[in-house]
PDB file of C-alpha atoms in Angstrom:
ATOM      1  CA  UNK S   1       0.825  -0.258  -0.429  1.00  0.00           C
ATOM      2  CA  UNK S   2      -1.962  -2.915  -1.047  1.00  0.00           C
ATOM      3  CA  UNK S   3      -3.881  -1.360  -3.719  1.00  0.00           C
ATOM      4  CA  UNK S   4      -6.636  -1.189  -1.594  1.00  0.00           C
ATOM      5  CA  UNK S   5      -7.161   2.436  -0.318  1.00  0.00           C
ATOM      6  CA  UNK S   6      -9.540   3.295   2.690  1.00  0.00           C
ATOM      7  CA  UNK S   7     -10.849   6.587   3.940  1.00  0.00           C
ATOM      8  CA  UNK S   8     -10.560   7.882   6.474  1.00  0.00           C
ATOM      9  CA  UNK S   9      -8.067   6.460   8.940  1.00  0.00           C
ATOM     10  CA  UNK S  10      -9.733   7.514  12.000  1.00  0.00           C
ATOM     11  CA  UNK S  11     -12.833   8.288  12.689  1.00  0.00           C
ATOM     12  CA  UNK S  12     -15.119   9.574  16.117  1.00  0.00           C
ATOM     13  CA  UNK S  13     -18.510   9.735  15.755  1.00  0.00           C
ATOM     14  CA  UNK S  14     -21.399  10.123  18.147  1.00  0.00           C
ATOM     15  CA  UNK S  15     -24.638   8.275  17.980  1.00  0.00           C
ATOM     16  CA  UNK S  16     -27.176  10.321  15.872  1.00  0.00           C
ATOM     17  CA  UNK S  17     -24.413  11.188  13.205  1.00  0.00           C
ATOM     18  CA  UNK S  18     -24.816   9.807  10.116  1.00  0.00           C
ATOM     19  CA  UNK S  19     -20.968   8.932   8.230  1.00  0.00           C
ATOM     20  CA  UNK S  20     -19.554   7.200   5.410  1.00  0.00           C
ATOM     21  CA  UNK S  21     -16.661   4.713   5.001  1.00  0.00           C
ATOM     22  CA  UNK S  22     -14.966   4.965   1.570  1.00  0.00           C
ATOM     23  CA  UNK S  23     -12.653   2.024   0.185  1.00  0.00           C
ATOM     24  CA  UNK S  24     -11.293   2.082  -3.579  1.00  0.00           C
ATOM     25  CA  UNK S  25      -9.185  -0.446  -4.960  1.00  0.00           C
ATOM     26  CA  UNK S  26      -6.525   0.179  -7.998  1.00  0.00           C
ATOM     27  CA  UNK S  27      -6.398  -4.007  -8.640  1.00  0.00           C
ATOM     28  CA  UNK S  28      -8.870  -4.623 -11.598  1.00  0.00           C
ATOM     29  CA  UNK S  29     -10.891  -7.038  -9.068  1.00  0.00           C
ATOM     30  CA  UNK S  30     -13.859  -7.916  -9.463  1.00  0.00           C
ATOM     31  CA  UNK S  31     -15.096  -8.602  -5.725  1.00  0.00           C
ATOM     32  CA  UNK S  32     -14.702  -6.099  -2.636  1.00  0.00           C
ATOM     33  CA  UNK S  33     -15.202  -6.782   1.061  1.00  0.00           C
ATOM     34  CA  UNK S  34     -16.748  -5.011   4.266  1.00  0.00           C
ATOM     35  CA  UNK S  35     -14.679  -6.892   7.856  1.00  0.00           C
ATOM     36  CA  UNK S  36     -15.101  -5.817  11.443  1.00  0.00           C
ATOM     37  CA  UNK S  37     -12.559  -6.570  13.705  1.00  0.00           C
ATOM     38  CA  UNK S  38     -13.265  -5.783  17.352  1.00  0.00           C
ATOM     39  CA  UNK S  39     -10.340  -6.389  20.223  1.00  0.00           C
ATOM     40  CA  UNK S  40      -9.861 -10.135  20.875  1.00  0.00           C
ATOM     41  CA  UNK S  41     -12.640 -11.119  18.154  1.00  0.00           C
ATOM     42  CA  UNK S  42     -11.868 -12.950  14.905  1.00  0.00           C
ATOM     43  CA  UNK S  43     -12.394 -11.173  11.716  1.00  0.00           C
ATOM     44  CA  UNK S  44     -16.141 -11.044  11.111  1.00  0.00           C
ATOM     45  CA  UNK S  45     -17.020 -10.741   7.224  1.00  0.00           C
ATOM     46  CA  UNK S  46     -20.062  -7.979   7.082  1.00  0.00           C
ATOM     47  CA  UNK S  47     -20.865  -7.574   3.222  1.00  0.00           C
ATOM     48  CA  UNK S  48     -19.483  -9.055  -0.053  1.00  0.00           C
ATOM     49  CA  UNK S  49     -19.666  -7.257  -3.324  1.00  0.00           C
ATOM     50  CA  UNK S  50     -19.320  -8.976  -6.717  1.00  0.00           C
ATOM     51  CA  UNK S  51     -19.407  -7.196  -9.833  1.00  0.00           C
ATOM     52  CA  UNK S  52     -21.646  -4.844  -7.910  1.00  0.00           C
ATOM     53  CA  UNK S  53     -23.787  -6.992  -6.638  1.00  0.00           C
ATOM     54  CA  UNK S  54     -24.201  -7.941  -2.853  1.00  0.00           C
ATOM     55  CA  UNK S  55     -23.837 -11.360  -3.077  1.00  0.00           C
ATOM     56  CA  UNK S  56     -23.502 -11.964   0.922  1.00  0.00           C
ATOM     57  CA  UNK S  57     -24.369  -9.736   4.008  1.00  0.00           C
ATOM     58  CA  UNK S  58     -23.591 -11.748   7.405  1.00  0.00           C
ATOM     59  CA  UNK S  59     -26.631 -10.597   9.579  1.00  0.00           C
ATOM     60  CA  UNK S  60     -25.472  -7.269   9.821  1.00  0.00           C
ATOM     61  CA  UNK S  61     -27.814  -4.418  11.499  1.00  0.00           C
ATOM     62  CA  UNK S  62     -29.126  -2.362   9.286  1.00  0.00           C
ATOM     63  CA  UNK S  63     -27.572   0.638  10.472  1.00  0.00           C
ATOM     64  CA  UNK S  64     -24.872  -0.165   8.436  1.00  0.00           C
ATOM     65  CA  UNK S  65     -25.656   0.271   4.816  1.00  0.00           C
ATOM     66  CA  UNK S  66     -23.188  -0.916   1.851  1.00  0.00           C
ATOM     67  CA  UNK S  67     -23.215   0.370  -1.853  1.00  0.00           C
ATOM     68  CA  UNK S  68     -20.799  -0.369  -4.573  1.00  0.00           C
ATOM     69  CA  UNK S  69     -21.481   2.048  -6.942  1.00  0.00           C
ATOM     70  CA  UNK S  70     -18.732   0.152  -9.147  1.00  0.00           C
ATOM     71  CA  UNK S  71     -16.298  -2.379  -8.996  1.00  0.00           C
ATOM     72  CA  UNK S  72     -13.575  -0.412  -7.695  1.00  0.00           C
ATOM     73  CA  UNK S  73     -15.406   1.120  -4.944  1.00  0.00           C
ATOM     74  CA  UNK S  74     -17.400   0.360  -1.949  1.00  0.00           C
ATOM     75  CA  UNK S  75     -18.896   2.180   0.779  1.00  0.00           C
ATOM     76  CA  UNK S  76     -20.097   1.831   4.148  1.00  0.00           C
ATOM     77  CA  UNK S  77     -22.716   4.223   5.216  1.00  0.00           C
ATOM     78  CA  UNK S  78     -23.240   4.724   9.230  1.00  0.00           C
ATOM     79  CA  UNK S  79     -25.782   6.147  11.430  1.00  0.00           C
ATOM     80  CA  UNK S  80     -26.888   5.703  14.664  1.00  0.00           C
ATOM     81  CA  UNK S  81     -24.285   3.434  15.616  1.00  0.00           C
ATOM     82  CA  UNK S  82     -24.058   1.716  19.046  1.00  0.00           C
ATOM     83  CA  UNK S  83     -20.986   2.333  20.927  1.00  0.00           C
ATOM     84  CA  UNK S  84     -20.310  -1.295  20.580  1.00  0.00           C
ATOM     85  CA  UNK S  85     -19.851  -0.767  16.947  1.00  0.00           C
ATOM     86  CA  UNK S  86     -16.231   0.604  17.661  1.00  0.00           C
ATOM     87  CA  UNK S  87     -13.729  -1.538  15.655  1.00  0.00           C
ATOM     88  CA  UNK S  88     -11.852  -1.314  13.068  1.00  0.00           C
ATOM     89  CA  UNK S  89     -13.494  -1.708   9.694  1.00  0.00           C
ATOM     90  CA  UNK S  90     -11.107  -3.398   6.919  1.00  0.00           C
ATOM     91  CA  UNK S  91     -12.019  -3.238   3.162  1.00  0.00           C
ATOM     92  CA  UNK S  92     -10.795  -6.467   1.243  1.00  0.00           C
ATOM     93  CA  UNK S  93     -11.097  -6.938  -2.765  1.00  0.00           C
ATOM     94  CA  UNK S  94     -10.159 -10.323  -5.037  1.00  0.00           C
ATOM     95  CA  UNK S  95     -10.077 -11.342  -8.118  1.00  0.00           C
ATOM     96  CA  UNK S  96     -13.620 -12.541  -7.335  1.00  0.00           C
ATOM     97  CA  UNK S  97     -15.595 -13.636  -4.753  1.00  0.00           C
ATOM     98  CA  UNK S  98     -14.799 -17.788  -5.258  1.00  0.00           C
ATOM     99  CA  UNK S  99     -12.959 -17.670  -1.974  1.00  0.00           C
ATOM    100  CA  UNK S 100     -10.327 -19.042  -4.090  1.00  0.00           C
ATOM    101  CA  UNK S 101      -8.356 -16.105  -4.695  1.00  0.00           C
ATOM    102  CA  UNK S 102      -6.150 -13.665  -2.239  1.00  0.00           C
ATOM    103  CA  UNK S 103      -7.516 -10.984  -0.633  1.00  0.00           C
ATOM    104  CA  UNK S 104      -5.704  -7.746  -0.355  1.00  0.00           C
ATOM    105  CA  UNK S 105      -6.546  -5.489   2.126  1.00  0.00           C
ATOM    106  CA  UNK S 106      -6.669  -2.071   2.942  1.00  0.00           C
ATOM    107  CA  UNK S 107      -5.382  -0.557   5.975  1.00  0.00           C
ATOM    108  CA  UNK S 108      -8.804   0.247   8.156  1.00  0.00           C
ATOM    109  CA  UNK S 109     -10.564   2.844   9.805  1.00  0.00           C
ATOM    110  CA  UNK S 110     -10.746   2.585  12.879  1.00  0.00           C
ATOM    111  CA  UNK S 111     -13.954   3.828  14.387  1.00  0.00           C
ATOM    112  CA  UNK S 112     -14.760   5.008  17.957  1.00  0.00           C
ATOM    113  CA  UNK S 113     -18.072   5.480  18.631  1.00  0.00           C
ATOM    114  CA  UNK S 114     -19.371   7.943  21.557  1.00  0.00           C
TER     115      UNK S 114
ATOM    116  CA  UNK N   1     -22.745 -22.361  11.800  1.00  0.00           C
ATOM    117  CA  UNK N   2     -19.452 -22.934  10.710  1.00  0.00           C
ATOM    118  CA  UNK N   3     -16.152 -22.361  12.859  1.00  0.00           C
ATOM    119  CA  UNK N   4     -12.757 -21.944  12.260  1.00  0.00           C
ATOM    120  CA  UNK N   5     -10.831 -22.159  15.631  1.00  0.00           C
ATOM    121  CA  UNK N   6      -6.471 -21.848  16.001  1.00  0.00           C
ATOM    122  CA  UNK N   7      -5.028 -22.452  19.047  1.00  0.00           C
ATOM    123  CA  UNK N   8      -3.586 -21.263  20.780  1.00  0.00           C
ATOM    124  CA  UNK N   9      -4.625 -17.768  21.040  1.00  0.00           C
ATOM    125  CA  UNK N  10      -1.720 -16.269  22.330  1.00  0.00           C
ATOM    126  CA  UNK N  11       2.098 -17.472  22.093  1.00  0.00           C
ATOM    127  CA  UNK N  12       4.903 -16.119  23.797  1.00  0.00           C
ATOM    128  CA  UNK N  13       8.269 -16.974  22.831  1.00  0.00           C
ATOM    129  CA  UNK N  14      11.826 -16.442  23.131  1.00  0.00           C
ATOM    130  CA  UNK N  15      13.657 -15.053  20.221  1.00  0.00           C
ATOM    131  CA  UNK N  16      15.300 -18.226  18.606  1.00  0.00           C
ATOM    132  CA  UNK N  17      12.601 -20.824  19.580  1.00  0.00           C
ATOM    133  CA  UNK N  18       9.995 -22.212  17.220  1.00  0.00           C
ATOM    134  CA  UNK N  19       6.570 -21.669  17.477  1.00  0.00           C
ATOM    135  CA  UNK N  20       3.121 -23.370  15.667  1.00  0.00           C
ATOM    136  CA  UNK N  21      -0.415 -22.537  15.482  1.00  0.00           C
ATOM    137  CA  UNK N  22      -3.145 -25.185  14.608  1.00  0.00           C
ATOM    138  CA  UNK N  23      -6.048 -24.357  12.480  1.00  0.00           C
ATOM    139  CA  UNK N  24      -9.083 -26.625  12.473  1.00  0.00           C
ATOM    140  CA  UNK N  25     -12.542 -26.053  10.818  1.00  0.00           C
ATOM    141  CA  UNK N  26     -16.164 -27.856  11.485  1.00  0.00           C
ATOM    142  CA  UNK N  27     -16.569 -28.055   7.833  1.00  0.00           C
ATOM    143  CA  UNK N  28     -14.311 -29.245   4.818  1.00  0.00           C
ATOM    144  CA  UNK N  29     -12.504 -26.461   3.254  1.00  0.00           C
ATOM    145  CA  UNK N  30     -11.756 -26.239  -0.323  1.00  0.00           C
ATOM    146  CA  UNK N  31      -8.454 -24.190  -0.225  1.00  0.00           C
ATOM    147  CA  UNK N  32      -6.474 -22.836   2.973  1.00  0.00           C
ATOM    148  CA  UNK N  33      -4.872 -19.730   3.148  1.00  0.00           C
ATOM    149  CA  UNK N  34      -2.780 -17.538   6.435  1.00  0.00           C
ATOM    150  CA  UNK N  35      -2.641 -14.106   6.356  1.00  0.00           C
ATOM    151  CA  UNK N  36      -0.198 -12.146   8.507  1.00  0.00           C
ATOM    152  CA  UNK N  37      -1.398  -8.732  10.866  1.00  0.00           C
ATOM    153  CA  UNK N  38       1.161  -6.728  12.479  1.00  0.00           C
ATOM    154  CA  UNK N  39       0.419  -4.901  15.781  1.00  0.00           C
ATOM    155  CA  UNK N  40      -1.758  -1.769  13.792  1.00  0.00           C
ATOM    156  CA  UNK N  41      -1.185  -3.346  10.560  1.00  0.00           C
ATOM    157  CA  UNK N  42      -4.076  -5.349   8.150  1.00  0.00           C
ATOM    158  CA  UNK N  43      -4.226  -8.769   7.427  1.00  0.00           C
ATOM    159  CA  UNK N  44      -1.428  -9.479   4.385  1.00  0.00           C
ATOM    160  CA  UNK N  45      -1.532 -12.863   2.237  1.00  0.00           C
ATOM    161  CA  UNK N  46       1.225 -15.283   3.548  1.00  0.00           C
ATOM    162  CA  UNK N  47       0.502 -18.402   0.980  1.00  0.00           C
ATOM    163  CA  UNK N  48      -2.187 -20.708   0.042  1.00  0.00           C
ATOM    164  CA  UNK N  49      -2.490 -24.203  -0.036  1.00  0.00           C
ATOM    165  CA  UNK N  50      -5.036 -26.288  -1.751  1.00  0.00           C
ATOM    166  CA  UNK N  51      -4.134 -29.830  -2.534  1.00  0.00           C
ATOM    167  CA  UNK N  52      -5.095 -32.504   0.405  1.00  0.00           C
ATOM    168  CA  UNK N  53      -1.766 -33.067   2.739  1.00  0.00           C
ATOM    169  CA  UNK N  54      -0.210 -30.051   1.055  1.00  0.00           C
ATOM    170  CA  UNK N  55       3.097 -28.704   2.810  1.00  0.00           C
ATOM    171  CA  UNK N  56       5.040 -25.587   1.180  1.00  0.00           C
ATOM    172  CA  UNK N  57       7.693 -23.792   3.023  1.00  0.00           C
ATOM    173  CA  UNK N  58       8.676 -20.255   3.379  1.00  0.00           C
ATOM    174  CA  UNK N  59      11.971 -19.693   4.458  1.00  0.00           C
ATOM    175  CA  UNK N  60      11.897 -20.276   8.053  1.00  0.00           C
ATOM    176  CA  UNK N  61       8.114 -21.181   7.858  1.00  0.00           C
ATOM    177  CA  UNK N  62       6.050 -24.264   7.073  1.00  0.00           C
ATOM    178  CA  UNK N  63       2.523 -24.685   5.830  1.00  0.00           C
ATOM    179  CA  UNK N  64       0.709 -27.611   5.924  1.00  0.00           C
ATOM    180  CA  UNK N  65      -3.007 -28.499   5.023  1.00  0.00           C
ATOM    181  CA  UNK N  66      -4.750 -31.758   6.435  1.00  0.00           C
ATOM    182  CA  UNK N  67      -5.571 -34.745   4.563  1.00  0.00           C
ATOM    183  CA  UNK N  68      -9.401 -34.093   5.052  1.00  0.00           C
ATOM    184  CA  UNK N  69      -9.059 -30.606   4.384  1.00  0.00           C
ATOM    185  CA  UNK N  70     -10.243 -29.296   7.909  1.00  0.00           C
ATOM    186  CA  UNK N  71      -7.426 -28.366   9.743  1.00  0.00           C
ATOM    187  CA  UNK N  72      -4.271 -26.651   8.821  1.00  0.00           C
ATOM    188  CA  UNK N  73      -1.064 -25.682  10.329  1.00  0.00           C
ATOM    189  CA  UNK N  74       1.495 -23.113  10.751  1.00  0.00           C
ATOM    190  CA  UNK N  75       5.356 -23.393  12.116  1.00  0.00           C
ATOM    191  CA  UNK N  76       7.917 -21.154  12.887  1.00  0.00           C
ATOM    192  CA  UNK N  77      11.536 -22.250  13.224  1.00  0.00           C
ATOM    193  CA  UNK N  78      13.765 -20.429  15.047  1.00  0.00           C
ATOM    194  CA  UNK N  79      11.751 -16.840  15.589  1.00  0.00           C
ATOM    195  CA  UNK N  80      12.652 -13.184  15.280  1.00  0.00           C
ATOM    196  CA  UNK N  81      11.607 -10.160  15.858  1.00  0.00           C
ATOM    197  CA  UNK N  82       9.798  -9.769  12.932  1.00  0.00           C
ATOM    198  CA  UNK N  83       7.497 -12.322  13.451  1.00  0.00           C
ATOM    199  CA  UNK N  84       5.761 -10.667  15.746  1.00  0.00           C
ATOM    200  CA  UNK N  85       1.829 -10.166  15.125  1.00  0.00           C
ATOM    201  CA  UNK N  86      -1.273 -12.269  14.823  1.00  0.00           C
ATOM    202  CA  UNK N  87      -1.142 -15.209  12.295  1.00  0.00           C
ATOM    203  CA  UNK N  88      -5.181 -16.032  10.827  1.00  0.00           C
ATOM    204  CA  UNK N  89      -5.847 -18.990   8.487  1.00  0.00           C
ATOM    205  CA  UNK N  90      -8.504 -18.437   6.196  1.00  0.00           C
ATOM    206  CA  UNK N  91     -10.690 -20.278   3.296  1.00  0.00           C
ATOM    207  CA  UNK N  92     -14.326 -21.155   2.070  1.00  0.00           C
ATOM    208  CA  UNK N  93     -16.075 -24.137   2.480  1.00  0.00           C
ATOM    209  CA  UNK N  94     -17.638 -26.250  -0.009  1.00  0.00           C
ATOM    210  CA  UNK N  95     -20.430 -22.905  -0.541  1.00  0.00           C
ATOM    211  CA  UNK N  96     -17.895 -20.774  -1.595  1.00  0.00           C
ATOM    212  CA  UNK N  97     -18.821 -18.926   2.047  1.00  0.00           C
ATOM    213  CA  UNK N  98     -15.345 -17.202   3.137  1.00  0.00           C
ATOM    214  CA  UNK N  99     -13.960 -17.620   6.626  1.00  0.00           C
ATOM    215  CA  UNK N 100     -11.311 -16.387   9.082  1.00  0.00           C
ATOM    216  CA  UNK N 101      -9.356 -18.386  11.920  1.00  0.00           C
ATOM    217  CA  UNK N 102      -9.907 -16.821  15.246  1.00  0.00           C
ATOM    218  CA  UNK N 103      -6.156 -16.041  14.685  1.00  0.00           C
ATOM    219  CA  UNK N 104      -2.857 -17.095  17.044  1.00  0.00           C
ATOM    220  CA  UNK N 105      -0.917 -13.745  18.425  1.00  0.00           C
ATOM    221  CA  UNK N 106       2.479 -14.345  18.501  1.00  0.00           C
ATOM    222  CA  UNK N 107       4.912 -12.604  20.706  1.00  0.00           C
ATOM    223  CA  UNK N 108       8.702 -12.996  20.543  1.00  0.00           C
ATOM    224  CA  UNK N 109      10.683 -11.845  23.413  1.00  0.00           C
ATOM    225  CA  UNK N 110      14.208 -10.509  22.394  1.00  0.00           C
TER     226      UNK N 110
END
């Protein structure tokens, strides 16, 4: 047990649905993180939160959608993903976002899109 | 854009031997740090190193960070079984922009 929490595990979703990825951390940190990982791809860092605030988002297409709503959680809202968008989807928080700190990380959802 | 590459990708070993992935990034890093993933598992901390030529040891393994801060290293003496999974260094450049390795899956053969 991390301290980092995501929900859900698993997740299937077609095209035109519309979902939500839910990460909560129990640490006191102040900065959170969005990751894809794909099969045989490095991590790729999507979003980073500090103290609420989006401080970086990597190029990501805009059918992903963040919010932090405070600093101990983060969402990722989904909709009309690609099926190329299947991966699994890792939620990091640290002390803050520095890059000088450790990150702890939750244990994924993995998402298959249809 | 910045890259951090390892190499090699992929490692397979017999149980007993040792085993070492390189790290190496296009830009000067201002700390270095591995994480650990088991097959299905996350990414978990391993150590961090910050200091130019920096080696710390854990147990069986051995960190080291280069004297221009750009490439790093990771070795294994004498693997198990347990050391199975993929092994990512990690750490932000000068901007405080956070990267991952491309990681270095290690397999141990009993």
């Amino acid at each position: 047990e991390t301290g980092v929490t995501q929900t859900p595990r698993h997740l299937v979703m077609g095209m035109t649905n519309k979902k939500s990825l839910k990460c909560e951390q129990h640490l006191g940190h102040n900065a959170m993180y969005w990751y894809k990982q794909s099969a045989k791809k490095p991590l790729e860092l999507m979003f980073v939160y500090s103290l609420e605030e989006r401080v970086e988002n990597n190029s990501v297409p805009s059918r992903f959608s963040p919010e932090c709503p405070n600093s101990s959680h983060l969402f990722l809202h989904l909709h009309t993903l690609q099926p190329e968008d299947s991966a699994l989807y890792l939620c990091a928080s640290s002390q803050d976002s520095s890059g000088r700190n450790i990150q702890y990380f939750g244990a994924g959802t993995r998402l298959s899109v249809l | 854009g910045q890259q951090v590459m390892q190499i090699p990708q992929y490692q397979h070993v017999q149980e007993g031997e040792d085993f070492t992935t390189y790290c190496n990034s296009s830009t000067t890093l201002s700390n270095i740090q591995w994480y650990k993933q088991r097959p299905g598992g996350h990414p978990v901390f391993l150590i961090q190193l910050v200091k130019s030529g920096e080696v710390k040891k854990q147990k069986r393994l051995t960190f080291q960070f280069g004297e221009a801060k750009k490439n790093s290293s990771l070795h294994i003496t004498a693997t198990q079984t347990t050391d199975v999974g993929t092994y990512f260094c990690a750490g932000p450049n000068t901007g405080n922009q956070f990267y991952f390795g491309t990681g270095t899956s290690l397999t141990v053969i009993p």
